[in-house]
CSV table of C-alpha atoms and ligand atoms in Angstrom, one decimal:
chain,number,residue,atom,x,y,z
A,1,MET,CA,-42.8,90.6,79.8
A,2,TRP,CA,-43.6,93.2,77.2
A,3,LEU,CA,-46.3,94.5,79.4
A,4,LYS,CA,-44.2,94.3,82.5
A,5,PHE,CA,-41.7,96.6,80.7
A,6,LEU,CA,-44.4,98.9,79.8
A,7,ARG,CA,-45.6,99.3,83.4
A,8,MET,CA,-42.0,99.7,84.7
A,9,SER,CA,-41.3,102.7,82.6
A,10,ASN,CA,-42.6,106.2,82.9
A,11,PHE,CA,-39.9,107.5,80.7
A,12,CYS,CA,-42.2,109.4,78.3
A,13,CYS,CA,-43.6,111.5,81.1
A,14,THR,CA,-40.5,112.0,83.3
A,15,PHE,CA,-37.8,112.4,80.8
A,16,ALA,CA,-37.2,116.1,80.0
A,17,GLY,CA,-37.3,115.5,76.3
A,18,GLY,CA,-40.2,113.1,76.7
A,19,PHE,CA,-43.0,115.4,75.5
A,20,ARG,CA,-41.0,116.2,72.4
A,21,LEU,CA,-40.4,112.4,71.8
A,22,LEU,CA,-44.1,111.8,72.3
A,23,TYR,CA,-44.9,114.4,69.7
A,24,ILE,CA,-42.4,113.0,67.3
A,25,MET,CA,-43.7,109.5,67.7
A,26,LYS,CA,-47.3,110.6,67.1
A,27,GLU,CA,-46.2,112.1,63.9
A,28,ILE,CA,-44.3,109.0,62.9
A,29,LEU,CA,-47.3,106.8,63.7
A,30,SER,CA,-49.5,108.9,61.5
A,31,HIS,CA,-47.6,107.6,58.5
A,32,PHE,CA,-48.5,103.9,59.2
A,33,ALA,CA,-51.7,102.3,58.0
A,34,ILE,CA,-53.2,101.5,61.4
A,35,TRP,CA,-57.0,101.5,61.6
A,36,ASN,CA,-57.7,101.7,65.3
A,37,GLU,CA,-57.2,104.5,67.9
A,38,VAL,CA,-54.0,104.1,70.0
A,39,GLY,CA,-52.6,105.7,73.1
A,40,GLU,CA,-49.2,107.1,74.0
A,41,PRO,CA,-46.2,105.1,73.1
A,42,GLN,CA,-44.3,103.7,76.0
A,43,PRO,CA,-40.6,102.6,75.9
A,44,LEU,CA,-39.9,98.9,76.0
A,45,ARG,CA,-36.5,98.2,77.5
A,46,ILE,CA,-35.5,95.2,75.4
A,47,GLY,CA,-32.5,94.5,73.2
A,48,PHE,CA,-29.2,96.3,72.9
A,49,ILE,CA,-29.5,97.6,69.4
A,50,ASN,CA,-32.9,99.2,68.4
A,51,ASP,CA,-35.2,101.4,70.4
A,52,SER,CA,-38.6,99.9,71.0
A,53,PHE,CA,-42.0,101.3,72.1
A,54,VAL,CA,-45.4,99.8,72.8
A,55,VAL,CA,-48.3,101.6,71.3
A,56,PRO,CA,-51.3,100.5,73.3
A,57,ALA,CA,-54.8,100.2,71.7
A,58,LYS,CA,-57.3,102.6,73.2
A,59,ARG,CA,-60.1,100.0,73.1
A,60,VAL,CA,-60.0,96.5,74.5
A,61,GLY,CA,-59.9,93.8,71.9
A,62,GLU,CA,-58.2,95.9,69.3
A,63,PRO,CA,-54.5,95.5,68.3
A,64,SER,CA,-51.7,97.3,70.1
A,65,TYR,CA,-48.4,97.8,68.3
A,66,CYS,CA,-44.6,97.7,68.7
A,67,LEU,CA,-42.9,100.7,67.2
A,68,GLN,CA,-39.2,100.4,66.6
A,69,ARG,CA,-36.5,102.8,65.6
A,70,ILE,CA,-34.1,100.7,63.6
A,71,ASN,CA,-30.4,101.3,64.4
A,72,HIS,CA,-29.2,102.2,60.9
A,73,ARG,CA,-25.7,102.7,62.1
A,74,ILE,CA,-25.7,98.9,62.6
A,75,PHE,CA,-28.2,97.9,60.0
A,76,LYS,CA,-26.8,99.9,57.1
A,77,ASP,CA,-29.1,98.3,54.5
A,78,VAL,CA,-32.5,99.0,56.0
A,79,GLU,CA,-34.3,98.3,52.7
A,80,GLY,CA,-32.7,94.8,52.6
A,81,LEU,CA,-33.3,94.2,56.2
A,82,MET,CA,-37.0,95.0,56.0
A,83,ARG,CA,-37.4,92.9,52.8
A,84,ASN,CA,-35.8,90.0,54.7
A,85,ILE,CA,-38.4,90.3,57.5
A,86,GLU,CA,-41.2,90.5,55.0
A,87,VAL,CA,-40.0,87.5,53.1
A,88,VAL,CA,-39.5,85.5,56.3
A,89,THR,CA,-42.8,86.4,57.9
A,90,SER,CA,-44.9,85.8,54.7
A,91,HIS,CA,-43.2,82.5,54.2
A,92,ILE,CA,-44.0,81.3,57.7
A,93,ARG,CA,-47.5,82.7,57.5
A,94,GLU,CA,-48.1,80.8,54.3
A,95,LYS,CA,-46.9,77.5,55.9
A,96,LEU,CA,-49.2,78.1,58.9
A,97,LEU,CA,-52.2,78.8,56.6
A,98,ILE,CA,-51.5,75.6,54.6
A,99,ALA,CA,-51.3,73.6,57.8
A,100,ARG,CA,-54.7,75.2,58.8
A,101,GLU,CA,-53.2,76.4,62.1
A,102,GLN,CA,-55.2,78.4,64.6
A,103,ASP,CA,-54.1,81.7,66.2
A,104,ILE,CA,-51.8,82.6,63.3
A,105,GLU,CA,-51.7,86.3,64.4
A,106,ARG,CA,-49.8,85.3,67.5
A,107,LYS,CA,-47.6,82.7,65.7
A,108,VAL,CA,-45.8,85.0,63.3
A,109,LEU,CA,-44.9,88.7,63.4
A,110,GLN,CA,-46.9,91.0,61.3
A,111,LEU,CA,-45.5,94.2,59.9
A,112,ILE,CA,-47.8,97.2,59.3
A,113,PRO,CA,-46.9,99.0,56.1
A,114,THR,CA,-46.9,102.8,55.8
A,115,LYS,CA,-49.7,104.6,54.0
A,116,ALA,CA,-47.3,104.9,51.1
A,117,ASN,CA,-47.1,101.1,51.2
A,118,LYS,CA,-43.5,100.9,52.4
A,119,LEU,CA,-42.2,98.5,55.1
A,120,TYR,CA,-40.6,101.4,57.1
A,121,TYR,CA,-40.9,105.1,57.5
A,122,LYS,CA,-37.9,107.3,57.1
A,123,THR,CA,-38.1,110.7,58.8
A,124,PRO,CA,-36.7,113.9,57.3
A,125,GLU,CA,-33.9,113.6,59.9
A,126,GLY,CA,-32.9,110.2,58.4
A,127,ASP,CA,-34.2,107.9,61.2
A,128,TYR,CA,-35.9,104.6,60.1
A,129,TRP,CA,-39.1,103.4,61.9
A,130,ARG,CA,-41.1,100.2,61.6
A,131,LEU,CA,-44.3,99.0,63.1
A,132,TYR,CA,-45.4,95.5,64.1
A,133,VAL,CA,-48.7,94.3,65.6
A,134,LEU,CA,-47.9,93.5,69.2
A,135,VAL,CA,-48.2,89.8,70.0
A,136,GLU,CA,-50.4,89.4,73.0
A,137,PRO,CA,-51.1,87.9,75.3
A,138,ALA,CA,-47.6,86.7,75.5
A,139,THR,CA,-44.6,86.7,77.9
A,140,SER,CA,-40.9,86.4,77.5
A,141,GLN,CA,-38.5,84.6,79.9
A,142,GLU,CA,-34.9,85.4,80.9
A,143,LYS,CA,-34.5,81.9,82.3
A,144,VAL,CA,-36.0,78.7,81.0
A,145,THR,CA,-36.9,75.4,82.7
A,146,PRO,CA,-35.9,72.1,81.2
A,147,MET,CA,-39.5,71.8,80.0
A,148,SER,CA,-39.6,75.2,78.3
A,149,ALA,CA,-36.1,74.6,76.9
A,150,GLU,CA,-37.2,71.5,75.1
A,151,LEU,CA,-40.2,73.3,73.6
A,152,THR,CA,-38.0,76.2,72.6
A,153,GLY,CA,-35.6,73.7,70.9
A,154,GLU,CA,-38.5,72.4,68.9
A,155,ALA,CA,-39.6,76.0,68.1
A,156,PHE,CA,-36.2,77.0,66.8
A,157,GLY,CA,-35.8,73.7,64.9
A,158,ARG,CA,-39.2,74.2,63.3
A,159,PHE,CA,-38.3,77.8,62.5
A,160,GLN,CA,-35.2,76.7,60.6
A,161,ARG,CA,-37.2,73.9,58.9
A,162,GLN,CA,-40.0,76.3,57.9
A,163,LEU,CA,-37.4,78.5,56.1
A,164,ALA,CA,-35.2,75.7,54.7
A,165,ASP,CA,-37.0,75.7,51.4
A,166,LEU,CA,-36.5,79.5,50.8
A,167,PRO,CA,-34.3,80.0,47.8
A,168,PHE,CA,-30.8,80.9,49.0
A,169,ASN,CA,-30.8,84.4,47.4
A,170,ALA,CA,-34.2,85.2,48.9
A,171,LEU,CA,-32.4,86.8,51.9
A,172,CYS,CA,-29.5,89.2,52.1
A,173,GLU,CA,-27.1,89.4,55.0
A,174,SER,CA,-28.6,92.2,56.9
A,175,ILE,CA,-25.2,92.6,58.6
A,176,PRO,CA,-22.5,91.2,56.3
A,177,ASN,CA,-20.3,88.5,57.9
A,178,PHE,CA,-22.5,88.7,61.0
A,179,HIS,CA,-21.5,85.3,62.5
A,180,ASN,CA,-18.3,84.9,60.6
A,181,MET,CA,-15.6,84.2,63.3
A,182,GLU,CA,-12.7,85.1,61.0
A,183,PHE,CA,-14.3,88.5,60.3
A,184,ARG,CA,-15.0,89.1,64.0
A,185,LEU,CA,-11.4,88.4,64.9
A,186,GLN,CA,-10.3,90.8,62.1
A,187,GLU,CA,-12.5,93.5,63.6
A,188,LEU,CA,-10.9,92.9,66.9
A,189,ASP,CA,-7.4,93.1,65.4
A,190,GLU,CA,-8.3,96.4,63.8
A,191,ALA,CA,-9.7,97.7,67.1
A,192,LEU,CA,-6.6,96.7,68.9
A,193,ALA,CA,-4.3,98.3,66.3
A,194,ALA,CA,-6.2,101.6,66.7
A,195,ASP,CA,-6.7,101.3,70.5
A,196,LYS,CA,-8.9,104.4,70.3
A,197,ALA,CA,-10.0,104.3,73.9
A,198,ASN,CA,-6.5,103.5,75.2
A,199,ARG,CA,-7.7,100.3,76.9
A,200,LYS,CA,-5.5,97.7,75.3
A,201,ALA,CA,-2.6,97.8,77.7
A,202,GLU,CA,-4.7,96.8,80.7
A,203,CYS,CA,-6.3,93.8,78.8
A,204,GLN,CA,-3.3,91.8,77.7
A,205,ASP,CA,-4.5,88.7,79.6
A,206,ILE,CA,-7.8,88.7,77.6
A,207,ILE,CA,-6.0,89.2,74.3
A,208,ASP,CA,-3.7,86.2,75.1
A,209,TRP,CA,-6.7,84.1,76.0
A,210,ILE,CA,-8.5,85.0,72.7
A,211,ASN,CA,-5.3,84.4,70.7
A,212,LYS,CA,-4.8,80.9,72.1
A,213,ARG,CA,-8.2,79.8,70.8
A,214,ARG,CA,-8.2,81.6,67.4
A,215,GLU,CA,-7.4,78.7,65.1
A,216,MET,CA,-9.8,76.3,66.8
A,217,MET,CA,-12.6,78.8,66.7
A,218,CYS,CA,-12.3,79.4,62.9
A,219,LEU,CA,-12.8,75.7,62.1
A,220,ALA,CA,-16.4,76.2,60.8
A,221,GLU,CA,-15.2,78.7,58.2
A,222,VAL,CA,-12.4,76.3,57.1
A,223,LEU,CA,-14.9,73.4,56.9
A,224,PHE,CA,-17.2,75.6,54.8
A,225,ARG,CA,-14.4,76.5,52.4
A,226,GLU,CA,-13.5,72.8,52.1
A,227,GLY,CA,-17.2,72.1,51.1
A,228,ARG,CA,-17.8,70.0,54.2
A,229,LEU,CA,-20.2,72.4,56.0
A,230,LYS,CA,-23.3,74.0,54.5
A,231,LYS,CA,-25.2,77.1,55.4
A,232,HIS,CA,-28.8,77.1,56.4
A,233,ILE,CA,-31.2,80.0,57.1
A,234,ASN,CA,-30.7,80.9,60.8
A,235,HIS,CA,-32.4,83.3,63.2
A,236,CYS,CA,-28.9,84.4,64.4
A,237,ASP,CA,-30.1,85.9,67.7
A,238,THR,CA,-31.7,82.9,69.5
A,239,LYS,CA,-31.4,84.5,72.9
A,240,VAL,CA,-34.0,83.1,75.3
A,241,ASN,CA,-35.9,86.4,75.4
A,242,ASN,CA,-36.4,86.4,71.6
A,243,VAL,CA,-39.1,83.7,72.1
A,244,LEU,CA,-42.6,84.6,73.3
A,245,PHE,CA,-44.6,82.1,75.3
A,246,ASP,CA,-48.4,81.7,75.5
A,247,GLU,CA,-50.5,81.4,78.6
A,248,ALA,CA,-49.8,77.7,78.9
A,249,GLY,CA,-46.0,78.3,78.8
A,250,ARG,CA,-45.6,77.1,75.2
A,251,PRO,CA,-43.5,79.0,72.7
A,252,ILE,CA,-45.9,80.9,70.5
A,253,CYS,CA,-43.8,83.3,68.4
A,254,ILE,CA,-40.2,83.9,67.5
A,255,VAL,CA,-39.4,87.6,67.5
A,256,ASP,CA,-36.4,89.9,66.6
A,257,LEU,CA,-36.0,88.8,63.0
A,258,ASP,CA,-33.4,91.4,62.1
A,259,THR,CA,-30.6,89.0,61.7
A,260,VAL,CA,-32.4,86.1,59.9
A,261,MET,CA,-29.8,85.1,57.3
A,262,PRO,CA,-27.8,82.1,55.9
A,263,GLY,CA,-25.2,80.8,58.3
A,264,PHE,CA,-24.1,77.6,60.1
A,265,VAL,CA,-26.6,75.8,62.3
A,266,PHE,CA,-24.3,76.5,65.3
A,267,SER,CA,-25.4,80.1,65.2
A,268,ASP,CA,-28.9,79.2,66.5
A,269,PHE,CA,-28.0,76.2,68.6
A,270,GLY,CA,-25.0,77.8,70.2
A,271,ASP,CA,-26.5,81.2,70.9
A,272,PHE,CA,-29.5,79.7,72.7
A,273,MET,CA,-27.1,77.6,74.9
A,274,ARG,CA,-25.0,80.7,75.4
A,275,THR,CA,-27.9,82.5,77.0
A,276,ALA,CA,-30.0,79.7,78.4
A,277,ALA,CA,-27.7,76.9,79.4
A,278,ASN,CA,-25.7,79.2,81.6
A,279,LYS,CA,-26.4,79.3,85.3
A,280,GLY,CA,-25.2,82.9,85.5
A,281,LEU,CA,-26.1,86.0,83.5
A,282,GLU,CA,-24.7,87.1,80.2
A,283,ASP,CA,-23.1,90.0,82.0
A,284,ASP,CA,-22.7,88.4,85.4
A,285,PRO,CA,-20.2,90.3,87.5
A,286,ASN,CA,-19.8,87.3,89.8
A,287,LEU,CA,-17.9,84.8,87.7
A,288,ASP,CA,-18.5,82.0,90.2
A,289,ASN,CA,-22.2,82.0,89.1
A,290,ILE,CA,-21.2,80.9,85.6
A,291,HIS,CA,-21.6,77.2,84.9
A,292,VAL,CA,-23.1,75.2,82.1
A,293,ASP,CA,-26.6,73.9,82.8
A,294,LEU,CA,-26.4,70.5,81.3
A,295,GLU,CA,-30.0,69.8,82.1
A,296,ILE,CA,-31.1,72.7,79.9
A,297,PHE,CA,-28.5,71.7,77.3
A,298,GLU,CA,-30.0,68.2,77.0
A,299,ALA,CA,-33.6,69.4,77.0
A,300,TYR,CA,-33.0,72.0,74.3
A,301,ALA,CA,-30.9,69.6,72.2
A,302,ARG,CA,-33.7,67.0,72.5
A,303,GLY,CA,-36.4,69.4,71.2
A,304,TYR,CA,-34.1,70.8,68.5
A,305,LEU,CA,-33.0,67.5,67.1
A,306,LYS,CA,-36.7,66.3,66.9
A,307,GLU,CA,-37.4,69.1,64.4
A,308,ALA,CA,-34.1,69.7,62.8
A,309,THR,CA,-34.3,66.7,60.6
A,310,PHE,CA,-32.1,68.2,58.0
A,311,LEU,CA,-28.8,68.1,59.9
A,312,THR,CA,-25.8,66.2,58.5
A,313,GLU,CA,-23.7,63.8,60.7
A,314,LEU,CA,-20.9,66.4,60.9
A,315,GLU,CA,-23.3,69.1,62.0
A,316,LYS,CA,-24.7,67.0,64.7
A,317,GLU,CA,-21.3,66.0,65.9
A,318,LEU,CA,-20.2,69.7,66.0
A,319,LEU,CA,-23.2,71.0,68.1
A,320,PRO,CA,-21.2,71.1,71.4
A,321,TYR,CA,-18.4,72.9,69.5
A,322,GLY,CA,-21.1,75.4,68.3
A,323,CYS,CA,-21.9,76.3,71.9
A,324,ARG,CA,-18.3,77.3,72.5
A,325,LEU,CA,-18.1,79.0,69.2
A,326,LEU,CA,-21.0,81.4,69.9
A,327,SER,CA,-19.8,82.2,73.4
A,328,TYR,CA,-16.3,82.8,72.1
A,329,MET,CA,-17.7,85.0,69.3
A,330,GLN,CA,-19.7,87.0,71.9
A,331,THR,CA,-16.6,87.4,74.0
A,332,VAL,CA,-14.7,88.8,71.0
A,333,ARG,CA,-17.6,91.1,70.1
A,334,PHE,CA,-18.1,92.5,73.6
A,335,PHE,CA,-14.3,92.9,73.9
A,336,THR,CA,-14.0,94.6,70.5
A,337,ASP,CA,-16.7,97.1,71.7
A,338,TRP,CA,-14.8,97.7,74.9
A,339,ILE,CA,-11.6,98.4,73.0
A,340,ASN,CA,-13.4,100.7,70.6
A,341,GLY,CA,-14.8,102.7,73.5
A,342,ASP,CA,-18.4,101.3,73.6
A,343,THR,CA,-19.7,102.3,70.2
A,344,TYR,CA,-21.9,99.3,69.4
A,345,TYR,CA,-23.8,97.9,72.3
A,346,LYS,CA,-26.0,99.9,74.7
A,347,ILE,CA,-24.3,99.9,78.1
A,348,ALA,CA,-25.8,100.4,81.5
A,349,TYR,CA,-22.6,101.4,83.3
A,350,PRO,CA,-19.1,102.4,82.1
A,351,GLU,CA,-17.4,99.0,82.6
A,352,HIS,CA,-20.3,97.0,81.2
A,353,ASN,CA,-18.6,95.7,78.0
A,354,LEU,CA,-15.6,94.6,80.0
A,355,VAL,CA,-17.8,92.8,82.5
A,356,ARG,CA,-19.7,91.2,79.7
A,357,THR,CA,-16.5,90.1,78.1
A,358,LYS,CA,-15.2,88.4,81.3
A,359,ALA,CA,-18.6,86.7,81.8
A,360,GLN,CA,-18.6,85.3,78.3
A,361,LEU,CA,-14.9,84.3,78.5
A,362,ARG,CA,-15.7,82.3,81.7
A,363,LEU,CA,-18.6,80.7,80.0
A,364,VAL,CA,-16.3,79.4,77.2
A,365,GLU,CA,-14.0,77.9,79.9
A,366,GLU,CA,-16.9,76.3,81.6
A,367,GLN,CA,-18.1,74.9,78.2
A,368,GLU,CA,-14.6,73.5,77.5
A,369,LYS,CA,-14.8,71.6,80.8
A,370,VAL,CA,-18.0,69.8,79.9
A,371,GLU,CA,-17.4,69.4,76.2
A,372,ASP,CA,-17.2,65.6,76.6
A,373,GLU,CA,-20.4,65.4,78.5
A,374,MET,CA,-22.2,67.5,75.9
A,375,LYS,CA,-20.8,65.2,73.2
A,376,LYS,CA,-22.2,62.1,75.1
A,377,ILE,CA,-25.6,63.7,75.4
A,378,ILE,CA,-25.7,64.5,71.6
A,379,ALA,CA,-24.5,61.0,70.8
A,380,GLN,CA,-27.3,59.5,73.0
A,381,LEU,CA,-29.9,61.7,71.4
A,382,THR,CA,-28.9,60.9,67.9
A,383,LYS,CA,-28.2,57.2,68.1
B,401,LIG,C1,-27.5,92.0,70.3
B,401,LIG,O1,-30.0,93.7,70.6
B,401,LIG,P1,-30.2,92.3,70.8
B,401,LIG,O2,-30.3,91.9,72.2
B,401,LIG,O3,-31.2,91.7,69.9
B,401,LIG,C2,-26.8,91.5,69.0
B,401,LIG,C3,-26.6,90.0,69.1
B,401,LIG,C4,-25.9,89.7,70.3
B,401,LIG,C5,-26.6,90.2,71.6
B,401,LIG,C6,-25.8,90.0,72.8
B,401,LIG,C7,-27.7,93.0,65.7
B,401,LIG,O4,-28.8,91.5,70.3
B,401,LIG,O5,-25.9,89.6,68.0
B,401,LIG,O6,-25.7,88.3,70.4
B,401,LIG,O7,-26.9,91.6,71.4
B,401,LIG,N1,-27.5,91.9,67.8
B,401,LIG,C8,-26.9,92.6,66.9
B,401,LIG,O8,-26.7,89.9,73.9
B,401,LIG,O9,-25.7,92.8,66.9
B,402,LIG,MG1,-31.4,91.0,68.1
């Protein structure tokens, strides 16, 4: 996929400011400690937050790189964010080394420091850039099969387990309260009160729908305060396309480590289901396409439960709830951005955030319909 993106885009040559951008990126690259000769950076259309570019090796067999401009409007503590990524990748690498694994370069991301030995380069204009070795050959998928879902479940379960022994204070919250439902609702309330883009009046039905589910969806925070739920280190963005697969179709590397932080296990379980166990798209304009794919649900849950041996009974029981929670949270987040006038997510067309909101809202409704079936599957898998 990464390379497919690369071929698709001639942005650097066609875009009017492209030559200037190329020049700037060459300058930026000169600050990183890369040893081989590289070609022109090419944009990689992936993710809604950062800007990513592939920097191809000039000679076959040498490493290519992924250059990223970190969105520091969103990641306000870039120092903390980059320290998190370094801690996580070193910890996983150490585990792989101890286990004498092969092909470690493809199994965990590797940051390239700057010549001044920093994890990022800050330009005089105040932009932050980082560089990874490109994982290749590897592909990403927008849709999974039951087989790849099960393997991905194992991969994310293993990822959580590999990080489970990190001391709790080893990582900061790169975005404070990132998957805290109470906080996300508070943000929505503030957006609605300000109604900056004057869009509130036409959305009363969505507001009512969200309000009806508020209390139910804040359950995890309540259970945490009561001491009944724990936090684990999570990836916090387990979208299907954040897993890279090898030539044999097996997950090889988990990418996009910006949001690795302590949270509830639902974050990772639910977010994967939100994106993969949906027969429609995250932003499907045709709501009739949106249905829960129970086959994918079962396959991922089977893989995940094999590896996530640390779950409590309550956590297992609440996994189906976690799916709804993450879809509801994403509904609220897309909707908040719509109300705010599209200031957070990159959009492809003016109504994009509203379309995304409606698609996620429908997904919650579909998940509500099959909650009992999901519970049965989990009960079967854990008995
Ligand atoms: C953002 O940019 P990307 O695709 O990695 C967002 C996630 C959302 C996702 C919705 C830092 O992820 O939390 O779930 O969009 N990341 C951030 O698709 O907000
Ligand atoms: Mg992300």
